[in-house]
Each structure stands twice: as structure tokens, then as C-alpha cells.
Amino acid sequence: MEKNSQRPDDDVPAASEGIPAPDGAANLIDTDYVIGQDNITPSPMGVNLDLHGKVFTISSIVVLLFVVLTLALQDTIAPIYGAIFSFLTSNLAWFFIFAANIFVILCLGLIISPLGKIRIGGANAKPDFTYVGWFSMLFAAGMGIGLMFFGVNEPLTHFGTSFDGGDWAPLAGAEGDAAGAAALGMAATIFHWGLHPWAIYAVVALALALFSFNKGLPLSMRSVFYPILGERVWGWPGHLIDILAVFATLFGLATSLGLGATQAAAGLSYLFGAPESDITMILLIVGITIIAIGSIMAGVDKGVQLLSKINIAMAAALLFFVIAVGPTLLIATGFFENLINYAVHLPALSNPFGREDANFSQGWTAFYWAWWISWSPYVGMFIARVSRGRTVREFLISVLLVPSVVSVLWMTTFGGTAIDQYVSQGISAVRDAGVDLQLFIMLEQLPLSQITSFIAILLVIIFFVTSSDSGSLVIDSITAGGKVDAPKPQRVFWAIIEGAIAIALLLGGGLTALQTMAVSTGFPFTIILLVACYAIVKGLMSEPRAV
């Protein structure tokens, strides 16, 4: 049951511990549940904790058991990961593609509908962060490591398969046509980094923000399902939803951390001659996890926001440097041409049925959508926490469109430069290099390559830190029963666990193991998100709309 909170701001009671009450008109959900009522508060060795007993216990035991078994059975488990990944992507590609389309349609529909006038946090709520701080945090948390890792590799790979006409060519490719292959390659890349992934994030973020800041429920995935489950959401159905959210977040995050570690290790080997080995990657993960713990102790304002702003500034400097010294005119014209090509090829790329490019749709698109979905509780909850005060329309336009445009510019700049080096300058080293080295080989062909490569390594590391920090914040909130101000030692625990999972997966199967766990946890969570779409619309329809 919902009750209308049409009272002066000072008279509105706090919705729940750690979550601000709505400012102005909002429809609070009338429930007897009190945030933290199922929590336990042990104090081992004098450290005060505040944990949801069932969610934390089951999540931590299962994850720790997974880490131990993966490390103990490295040789045995690697082929198992490969078989699972192949089975899921080959049989469920249509499902992931179909679901992602639903999320895009929902977001675009809400933007143009009257429901877009509703303000997150109540009719009179004001934003907690400036646009600069807001964009910096959501972008650094959302895609930082991925853009660094795939910014050169993916456009160049799709160009190559399209030109060669291989089995991995998107939409059957453009064999022998360099211009056509480049256009198709960039369109396929933008498809994976544009509207669809950000729609996935936006759906989760909007759902969490609406039911926490407007409805007064805990900031946890289970709260989104109150319109469907009612009071049962505080029992085992809700426990299972939150546990799945923990697993999805941990393994989706571990995939990104593993990619970041391999690229940073490759960069250090390329630049300084450091050994590119498992030991190097383990040391990197351990070192960066320690830095992330320091950021955790500093808090969101001093830690995550500061690092995010530094990272965005460095990324922008690197981006504009490549634009200035690279094929500037090609990048400038290519940006608009790539947007047009993306729009032209979007219907075919997003078609879930009857695909002739099975390797591409299964090996690339299905993995990406599962990866983004497994990341969505983490990115969505983090975006929700920093988005109070925005209208639904402002929120969706910002989260959906602005980062997509920046992603297009990034891919056009780095990927377009690499393709130009190969096609126009005949530099084959970029295409022949390993995926984790291609960025550095591309930069080698430009001025000041030593400096820009070092900046690229720093970017990967800081993106790593902000991802670990933000992920720990989110997982801790879920396993603390929705509290957003739980003791910091709990976040430290999850930061360590994230690093341990990344190490275990890298040693137990490398990139395939990372991809497998992202897809495995992404599948059940996709079903949860599809149901959440209904809950979002139902929740928004009961809210007063801003004038």
C-alpha cells in the first residue's frame, strides 16, 4: 500500500536509515519493515559490523568456496569454463539480445512520456552533485576499463573480419571493401558501447532510485519487486534476489578487473620491460586493491569522486591529444559518419532471430550484454546513489545518451586511428599485436608515445581503483540489508574478495574464465531485470509529477 507524502519537507519522516526522506510530494510505500531489522551486529576483534545475516552469510561462503576451488583445481576447471561459455552464448544469444532491446525501448518510452517529469527524491528534491561530478562518477564507474581495453581492439577486429569476410564478420561483412568494412566495423563496435549497455544501467539505476528515494524502501534490488511480491520481498524471495545481485556484481566486476590487470601488465612490459606473467598481474591486483581500500576509507566524496574527476581529466587529455596529432579530419568526419552507420545498421545488429553471423552475435554481442547485465547492480546502484534530485527525463537522457556519444567519440578516435594506420599507412603491427597491447602499439605510431602510454597505464589503474571502490560500496549495501552507511570494514572485506576472484579467474582459465562467469551470472539476472521493467512503470505511475 502507498501513502501520499504531501507535507512540508520538515515534517516528512526519514524513509529509512541512511536514506534521505523525499523532499516534497512523493508516494511512500507503507510497510512495517524497518531497514536493518534482519541484520546482525557482531564485533569480532573489536571491529563493529552490521550485516544482513542470511544474504551476507550465503554470499560470502559461496564466493569464498568458489575462489578456493578455482585456485585448487586450475588445470581441471579451465576447460569447464570454456564449455560453459560456449553453451550459454550459443544457446541464449537470442535471449540476451531480445532483453537488451526491451531495456532500450523502455528508456526511450519513458523519456518521451509524461512520466519523465517525475523527480527522483520527491517533487522538490535538489541534485546532490554538479553535472561535472555526476558525469565523472557514472562514466568512470560504468565503462572505464572496457573502453581502455577494447577502444583499439574492437573496431580493428570488426574491420578485419568484415574485410576478410570470415565467420566472425558482423552482418556477413564487406569482403574486399575497405571503406565498407570500416563503416561496418565501427557500427558494430558502437552497437556494443552505445544505447543498449547504458539502457541496461539506466533501468537498474532508475528502479533503485525510485523505490529508495521516492518510495522509502532500502537501497537494495529486492525493494524494486515490492509492487509484485509485497511484504514477501523481505523474506526468502527477496534474499535470493539480493544474493543473485551480489554474485552478478562480483563476477561482472571481476571480469573488468581481470581485463584491466592484463592490459596494465602488458603496458608495463611494453614500456618498462616488466615480465608479463601471472605474478605481475597478481601483484597489480593486490597493489590496486590496497589503493582501493585507501579510497574506501576516504569515503565517496573524497575518494571515488576525486579519483573519478582525475581520471576523466586524464582520459579527456589523452583523447584530445590523439585527435590533435592523429588523423584529425578523419576522426571529425568519422564521428558523424559512424553515428549514421550505427543508426543504419542498428535494426539488423539488434535482431535476435535468424542471424547469419552467429559467431559475432554469440561470441561478441551475447557476451557483452551478459557482461553489462552482470555489472548492472553495481553501476546501477552507484548511479542511483548519486542521482537524487534529477527528473526521470533528465536522468535517462543523461545516463543513456551523453555517455553513448562520448563512447562513440572514443571509439572513433582510437579505433579509427588504428584502422587508418593499417589501411592508409600499411602499419600491420597494430592489427597483429595481442589484444592487451594494441592500444600501446597504436600510440607508438604517434608523437610522445612514451608519455601517452604511461598515461594510458595510469588510466587503467585508476579506473581499476574506482571500479573496485564503487563495487565494494554497492555489494556492502546489498549485504547490509540496504543500509548505505554500514561500517567501512565491510567494504574493505568486499574489495579484498573482488581482488581474490579476479586472481582466481585469471589463474583458473584466463580471459575465458572471466567471460564465463560474467555470462553465467548475467543470465538469471536478465530475467530479474525484465520483471523489474514492469515494477518501474507501475511505481512511476503512482508518483506525483514535477511541474
PDB file of C-alpha atoms in Angstrom, residues 354-535:
ATOM      1  CA  GLY A 354      17.621 -15.727 -37.777  1.00  0.00           C
ATOM      2  CA  ARG A 355      21.148 -14.343 -37.634  1.00  0.00           C
ATOM      3  CA  GLU A 356      23.649 -15.492 -40.260  1.00  0.00           C
ATOM      4  CA  ASP A 357      26.570 -14.017 -38.297  1.00  0.00           C
ATOM      5  CA  ALA A 358      26.286 -16.472 -35.401  1.00  0.00           C
ATOM      6  CA  ASN A 359      29.903 -16.159 -34.286  1.00  0.00           C
ATOM      7  CA  PHE A 360      29.580 -12.396 -33.995  1.00  0.00           C
ATOM      8  CA  SER A 361      26.181 -12.319 -32.292  1.00  0.00           C
ATOM      9  CA  GLN A 362      27.079 -15.143 -29.912  1.00  0.00           C
ATOM     10  CA  GLY A 363      30.769 -14.528 -29.272  1.00  0.00           C
ATOM     11  CA  TRP A 364      30.569 -10.733 -29.093  1.00  0.00           C
ATOM     12  CA  THR A 365      27.040  -9.417 -28.549  1.00  0.00           C
ATOM     13  CA  ALA A 366      25.764 -12.130 -26.199  1.00  0.00           C
ATOM     14  CA  PHE A 367      28.892 -11.836 -24.061  1.00  0.00           C
ATOM     15  CA  TYR A 368      28.672  -8.041 -23.949  1.00  0.00           C
ATOM     16  CA  TRP A 369      25.006  -7.949 -22.988  1.00  0.00           C
ATOM     17  CA  ALA A 370      25.556 -10.569 -20.269  1.00  0.00           C
ATOM     18  CA  TRP A 371      28.601  -8.623 -19.050  1.00  0.00           C
ATOM     19  CA  TRP A 372      26.716  -5.322 -18.890  1.00  0.00           C
ATOM     20  CA  ILE A 373      23.791  -7.013 -17.138  1.00  0.00           C
ATOM     21  CA  SER A 374      26.090  -8.626 -14.573  1.00  0.00           C
ATOM     22  CA  TRP A 375      27.593  -5.169 -13.984  1.00  0.00           C
ATOM     23  CA  SER A 376      24.181  -3.511 -13.733  1.00  0.00           C
ATOM     24  CA  PRO A 377      23.509  -3.930  -9.985  1.00  0.00           C
ATOM     25  CA  TYR A 378      26.881  -2.340  -9.262  1.00  0.00           C
ATOM     26  CA  VAL A 379      26.749   0.501 -11.796  1.00  0.00           C
ATOM     27  CA  GLY A 380      23.002   0.976 -11.368  1.00  0.00           C
ATOM     28  CA  MET A 381      23.134   1.249  -7.593  1.00  0.00           C
ATOM     29  CA  PHE A 382      26.108   3.588  -7.732  1.00  0.00           C
ATOM     30  CA  ILE A 383      24.384   5.828 -10.305  1.00  0.00           C
ATOM     31  CA  ALA A 384      21.195   5.741  -8.209  1.00  0.00           C
ATOM     32  CA  ARG A 385      23.073   6.934  -5.118  1.00  0.00           C
ATOM     33  CA  VAL A 386      24.460   9.983  -6.907  1.00  0.00           C
ATOM     34  CA  SER A 387      21.373  10.867  -8.991  1.00  0.00           C
ATOM     35  CA  ARG A 388      18.886  12.088  -6.405  1.00  0.00           C
ATOM     36  CA  GLY A 389      17.209  15.328  -7.449  1.00  0.00           C
ATOM     37  CA  ARG A 390      17.094  14.659 -11.211  1.00  0.00           C
ATOM     38  CA  THR A 391      13.840  14.241 -13.136  1.00  0.00           C
ATOM     39  CA  VAL A 392      13.322  10.881 -14.801  1.00  0.00           C
ATOM     40  CA  ARG A 393      13.657  12.517 -18.234  1.00  0.00           C
ATOM     41  CA  GLU A 394      16.849  14.376 -17.276  1.00  0.00           C
ATOM     42  CA  PHE A 395      18.221  11.236 -15.682  1.00  0.00           C
ATOM     43  CA  LEU A 396      17.534   8.970 -18.660  1.00  0.00           C
ATOM     44  CA  ILE A 397      18.750  11.436 -21.289  1.00  0.00           C
ATOM     45  CA  SER A 398      21.949  11.986 -19.322  1.00  0.00           C
ATOM     46  CA  VAL A 399      22.620   8.340 -18.470  1.00  0.00           C
ATOM     47  CA  LEU A 400      21.519   6.962 -21.839  1.00  0.00           C
ATOM     48  CA  LEU A 401      22.605   9.486 -24.448  1.00  0.00           C
ATOM     49  CA  VAL A 402      25.539  11.517 -23.128  1.00  0.00           C
ATOM     50  CA  PRO A 403      27.849   8.566 -22.278  1.00  0.00           C
ATOM     51  CA  SER A 404      26.848   6.880 -25.555  1.00  0.00           C
ATOM     52  CA  VAL A 405      28.011   9.920 -27.533  1.00  0.00           C
ATOM     53  CA  VAL A 406      31.276  10.016 -25.585  1.00  0.00           C
ATOM     54  CA  SER A 407      31.765   6.296 -26.278  1.00  0.00           C
ATOM     55  CA  VAL A 408      31.252   6.932 -30.000  1.00  0.00           C
ATOM     56  CA  LEU A 409      33.857   9.706 -29.908  1.00  0.00           C
ATOM     57  CA  TRP A 410      36.301   7.469 -28.019  1.00  0.00           C
ATOM     58  CA  MET A 411      35.902   4.504 -30.353  1.00  0.00           C
ATOM     59  CA  THR A 412      36.049   6.733 -33.426  1.00  0.00           C
ATOM     60  CA  THR A 413      39.254   8.335 -32.184  1.00  0.00           C
ATOM     61  CA  PHE A 414      41.185   5.285 -31.023  1.00  0.00           C
ATOM     62  CA  GLY A 415      39.678   2.658 -33.287  1.00  0.00           C
ATOM     63  CA  GLY A 416      39.549   4.961 -36.307  1.00  0.00           C
ATOM     64  CA  THR A 417      43.194   5.942 -35.816  1.00  0.00           C
ATOM     65  CA  ALA A 418      44.256   2.288 -35.619  1.00  0.00           C
ATOM     66  CA  ILE A 419      42.286   1.389 -38.765  1.00  0.00           C
ATOM     67  CA  ASP A 420      43.814   4.366 -40.605  1.00  0.00           C
ATOM     68  CA  GLN A 421      47.310   3.290 -39.546  1.00  0.00           C
ATOM     69  CA  TYR A 422      46.661  -0.160 -41.007  1.00  0.00           C
ATOM     70  CA  VAL A 423      44.820   0.856 -44.197  1.00  0.00           C
ATOM     71  CA  SER A 424      46.478   4.148 -45.178  1.00  0.00           C
ATOM     72  CA  GLN A 425      49.931   3.744 -43.676  1.00  0.00           C
ATOM     73  CA  GLY A 426      50.348  -0.008 -44.046  1.00  0.00           C
ATOM     74  CA  ILE A 427      51.282  -0.462 -40.371  1.00  0.00           C
ATOM     75  CA  SER A 428      50.348  -4.076 -39.639  1.00  0.00           C
ATOM     76  CA  ALA A 429      51.880  -4.169 -36.138  1.00  0.00           C
ATOM     77  CA  VAL A 430      48.687  -2.761 -34.590  1.00  0.00           C
ATOM     78  CA  ARG A 431      46.454  -5.465 -36.028  1.00  0.00           C
ATOM     79  CA  ASP A 432      48.980  -8.237 -35.356  1.00  0.00           C
ATOM     80  CA  ALA A 433      49.530  -7.299 -31.681  1.00  0.00           C
ATOM     81  CA  GLY A 434      47.785  -9.042 -28.808  1.00  0.00           C
ATOM     82  CA  VAL A 435      44.502  -7.539 -27.623  1.00  0.00           C
ATOM     83  CA  ASP A 436      46.068  -6.149 -24.426  1.00  0.00           C
ATOM     84  CA  LEU A 437      48.920  -4.484 -26.376  1.00  0.00           C
ATOM     85  CA  GLN A 438      47.069  -2.914 -29.303  1.00  0.00           C
ATOM     86  CA  LEU A 439      46.432   0.404 -27.560  1.00  0.00           C
ATOM     87  CA  PHE A 440      50.137   0.860 -26.835  1.00  0.00           C
ATOM     88  CA  ILE A 441      51.189  -0.152 -30.361  1.00  0.00           C
ATOM     89  CA  MET A 442      48.721   2.390 -31.800  1.00  0.00           C
ATOM     90  CA  LEU A 443      50.114   5.130 -29.536  1.00  0.00           C
ATOM     91  CA  GLU A 444      53.652   4.153 -30.573  1.00  0.00           C
ATOM     92  CA  GLN A 445      52.946   5.491 -34.070  1.00  0.00           C
ATOM     93  CA  LEU A 446      52.115   8.948 -32.663  1.00  0.00           C
ATOM     94  CA  PRO A 447      54.360  11.616 -31.030  1.00  0.00           C
ATOM     95  CA  LEU A 448      55.237  11.388 -27.308  1.00  0.00           C
ATOM     96  CA  SER A 449      54.337   7.701 -27.244  1.00  0.00           C
ATOM     97  CA  GLN A 450      56.263   7.011 -24.021  1.00  0.00           C
ATOM     98  CA  ILE A 451      54.280   9.677 -22.176  1.00  0.00           C
ATOM     99  CA  THR A 452      50.898   8.754 -23.635  1.00  0.00           C
ATOM    100  CA  SER A 453      51.453   5.044 -22.987  1.00  0.00           C
ATOM    101  CA  PHE A 454      52.317   5.821 -19.352  1.00  0.00           C
ATOM    102  CA  ILE A 455      49.143   7.918 -19.058  1.00  0.00           C
ATOM    103  CA  ALA A 456      47.181   5.009 -20.532  1.00  0.00           C
ATOM    104  CA  ILE A 457      48.570   2.666 -17.871  1.00  0.00           C
ATOM    105  CA  LEU A 458      47.658   5.165 -15.144  1.00  0.00           C
ATOM    106  CA  LEU A 459      44.142   5.429 -16.584  1.00  0.00           C
ATOM    107  CA  VAL A 460      43.672   1.663 -16.454  1.00  0.00           C
ATOM    108  CA  ILE A 461      44.920   1.577 -12.857  1.00  0.00           C
ATOM    109  CA  ILE A 462      42.721   4.450 -11.648  1.00  0.00           C
ATOM    110  CA  PHE A 463      39.689   3.028 -13.467  1.00  0.00           C
ATOM    111  CA  PHE A 464      40.544  -0.214 -11.661  1.00  0.00           C
ATOM    112  CA  VAL A 465      40.572   1.588  -8.299  1.00  0.00           C
ATOM    113  CA  THR A 466      37.293   3.457  -8.851  1.00  0.00           C
ATOM    114  CA  SER A 467      35.585   0.265 -10.052  1.00  0.00           C
ATOM    115  CA  SER A 468      36.770  -1.699  -7.019  1.00  0.00           C
ATOM    116  CA  ASP A 469      35.834   1.129  -4.644  1.00  0.00           C
ATOM    117  CA  SER A 470      32.384   1.693  -6.142  1.00  0.00           C
ATOM    118  CA  GLY A 471      31.715  -2.038  -6.419  1.00  0.00           C
ATOM    119  CA  SER A 472      32.560  -2.572  -2.761  1.00  0.00           C
ATOM    120  CA  LEU A 473      30.169   0.229  -1.828  1.00  0.00           C
ATOM    121  CA  VAL A 474      27.332  -1.425  -3.732  1.00  0.00           C
ATOM    122  CA  ILE A 475      27.927  -5.002  -2.575  1.00  0.00           C
ATOM    123  CA  ASP A 476      28.218  -3.825   1.005  1.00  0.00           C
ATOM    124  CA  SER A 477      24.884  -2.010   0.755  1.00  0.00           C
ATOM    125  CA  ILE A 478      23.196  -5.179  -0.551  1.00  0.00           C
ATOM    126  CA  THR A 479      24.711  -7.443   2.118  1.00  0.00           C
ATOM    127  CA  ALA A 480      23.955  -4.873   4.853  1.00  0.00           C
ATOM    128  CA  GLY A 481      20.220  -5.084   4.219  1.00  0.00           C
ATOM    129  CA  GLY A 482      20.080  -1.900   2.155  1.00  0.00           C
ATOM    130  CA  LYS A 483      21.982   0.350   4.557  1.00  0.00           C
ATOM    131  CA  VAL A 484      24.113   2.975   2.843  1.00  0.00           C
ATOM    132  CA  ASP A 485      26.123   3.899   5.919  1.00  0.00           C
ATOM    133  CA  ALA A 486      27.315   0.486   7.124  1.00  0.00           C
ATOM    134  CA  PRO A 487      30.764   0.205   8.783  1.00  0.00           C
ATOM    135  CA  LYS A 488      33.684   0.659   6.368  1.00  0.00           C
ATOM    136  CA  PRO A 489      35.459  -2.596   7.328  1.00  0.00           C
ATOM    137  CA  GLN A 490      32.675  -4.430   5.482  1.00  0.00           C
ATOM    138  CA  ARG A 491      33.504  -2.587   2.264  1.00  0.00           C
ATOM    139  CA  VAL A 492      37.159  -3.411   2.803  1.00  0.00           C
ATOM    140  CA  PHE A 493      36.218  -7.108   3.021  1.00  0.00           C
ATOM    141  CA  TRP A 494      34.388  -6.979  -0.322  1.00  0.00           C
ATOM    142  CA  ALA A 495      37.252  -5.092  -2.001  1.00  0.00           C
ATOM    143  CA  ILE A 496      39.578  -7.912  -0.966  1.00  0.00           C
ATOM    144  CA  ILE A 497      37.083 -10.525  -2.220  1.00  0.00           C
ATOM    145  CA  GLU A 498      36.833  -8.774  -5.614  1.00  0.00           C
ATOM    146  CA  GLY A 499      40.594  -8.914  -5.998  1.00  0.00           C
ATOM    147  CA  ALA A 500      40.666 -12.571  -4.921  1.00  0.00           C
ATOM    148  CA  ILE A 501      38.021 -13.522  -7.508  1.00  0.00           C
ATOM    149  CA  ALA A 502      39.901 -11.709 -10.280  1.00  0.00           C
ATOM    150  CA  ILE A 503      43.114 -13.550  -9.337  1.00  0.00           C
ATOM    151  CA  ALA A 504      41.327 -16.907  -9.124  1.00  0.00           C
ATOM    152  CA  LEU A 505      39.684 -16.492 -12.533  1.00  0.00           C
ATOM    153  CA  LEU A 506      42.889 -15.327 -14.211  1.00  0.00           C
ATOM    154  CA  LEU A 507      44.791 -18.344 -12.861  1.00  0.00           C
ATOM    155  CA  GLY A 508      41.908 -20.755 -13.427  1.00  0.00           C
ATOM    156  CA  GLY A 509      41.232 -20.073 -17.087  1.00  0.00           C
ATOM    157  CA  GLY A 510      42.296 -16.572 -18.058  1.00  0.00           C
ATOM    158  CA  LEU A 511      40.040 -14.437 -20.263  1.00  0.00           C
ATOM    159  CA  THR A 512      37.636 -17.313 -20.987  1.00  0.00           C
ATOM    160  CA  ALA A 513      37.044 -17.892 -17.271  1.00  0.00           C
ATOM    161  CA  LEU A 514      36.358 -14.173 -16.759  1.00  0.00           C
ATOM    162  CA  GLN A 515      33.877 -14.115 -19.638  1.00  0.00           C
ATOM    163  CA  THR A 516      32.200 -17.338 -18.497  1.00  0.00           C
ATOM    164  CA  MET A 517      31.371 -16.072 -15.020  1.00  0.00           C
ATOM    165  CA  ALA A 518      30.038 -12.789 -16.406  1.00  0.00           C
ATOM    166  CA  VAL A 519      27.688 -14.678 -18.751  1.00  0.00           C
ATOM    167  CA  SER A 520      26.718 -17.257 -16.104  1.00  0.00           C
ATOM    168  CA  THR A 521      25.623 -14.647 -13.584  1.00  0.00           C
ATOM    169  CA  GLY A 522      24.185 -12.370 -16.258  1.00  0.00           C
ATOM    170  CA  PHE A 523      21.604 -14.920 -17.427  1.00  0.00           C
ATOM    171  CA  PRO A 524      19.486 -15.270 -14.256  1.00  0.00           C
ATOM    172  CA  PHE A 525      19.814 -11.570 -13.561  1.00  0.00           C
ATOM    173  CA  THR A 526      18.443 -10.756 -17.028  1.00  0.00           C
ATOM    174  CA  ILE A 527      15.193 -12.435 -16.020  1.00  0.00           C
ATOM    175  CA  ILE A 528      15.095 -10.344 -12.850  1.00  0.00           C
ATOM    176  CA  LEU A 529      15.595  -7.125 -14.815  1.00  0.00           C
ATOM    177  CA  LEU A 530      12.820  -7.946 -17.289  1.00  0.00           C
ATOM    178  CA  VAL A 531      10.404  -8.324 -14.374  1.00  0.00           C
ATOM    179  CA  ALA A 532      11.769  -5.099 -12.876  1.00  0.00           C
ATOM    180  CA  CYS A 533      10.673  -3.193 -16.006  1.00  0.00           C
ATOM    181  CA  TYR A 534       7.043  -3.789 -15.038  1.00  0.00           C
ATOM    182  CA  ALA A 535       7.722  -2.677 -11.459  1.00  0.00           C
TER     183      ALA A 535
END
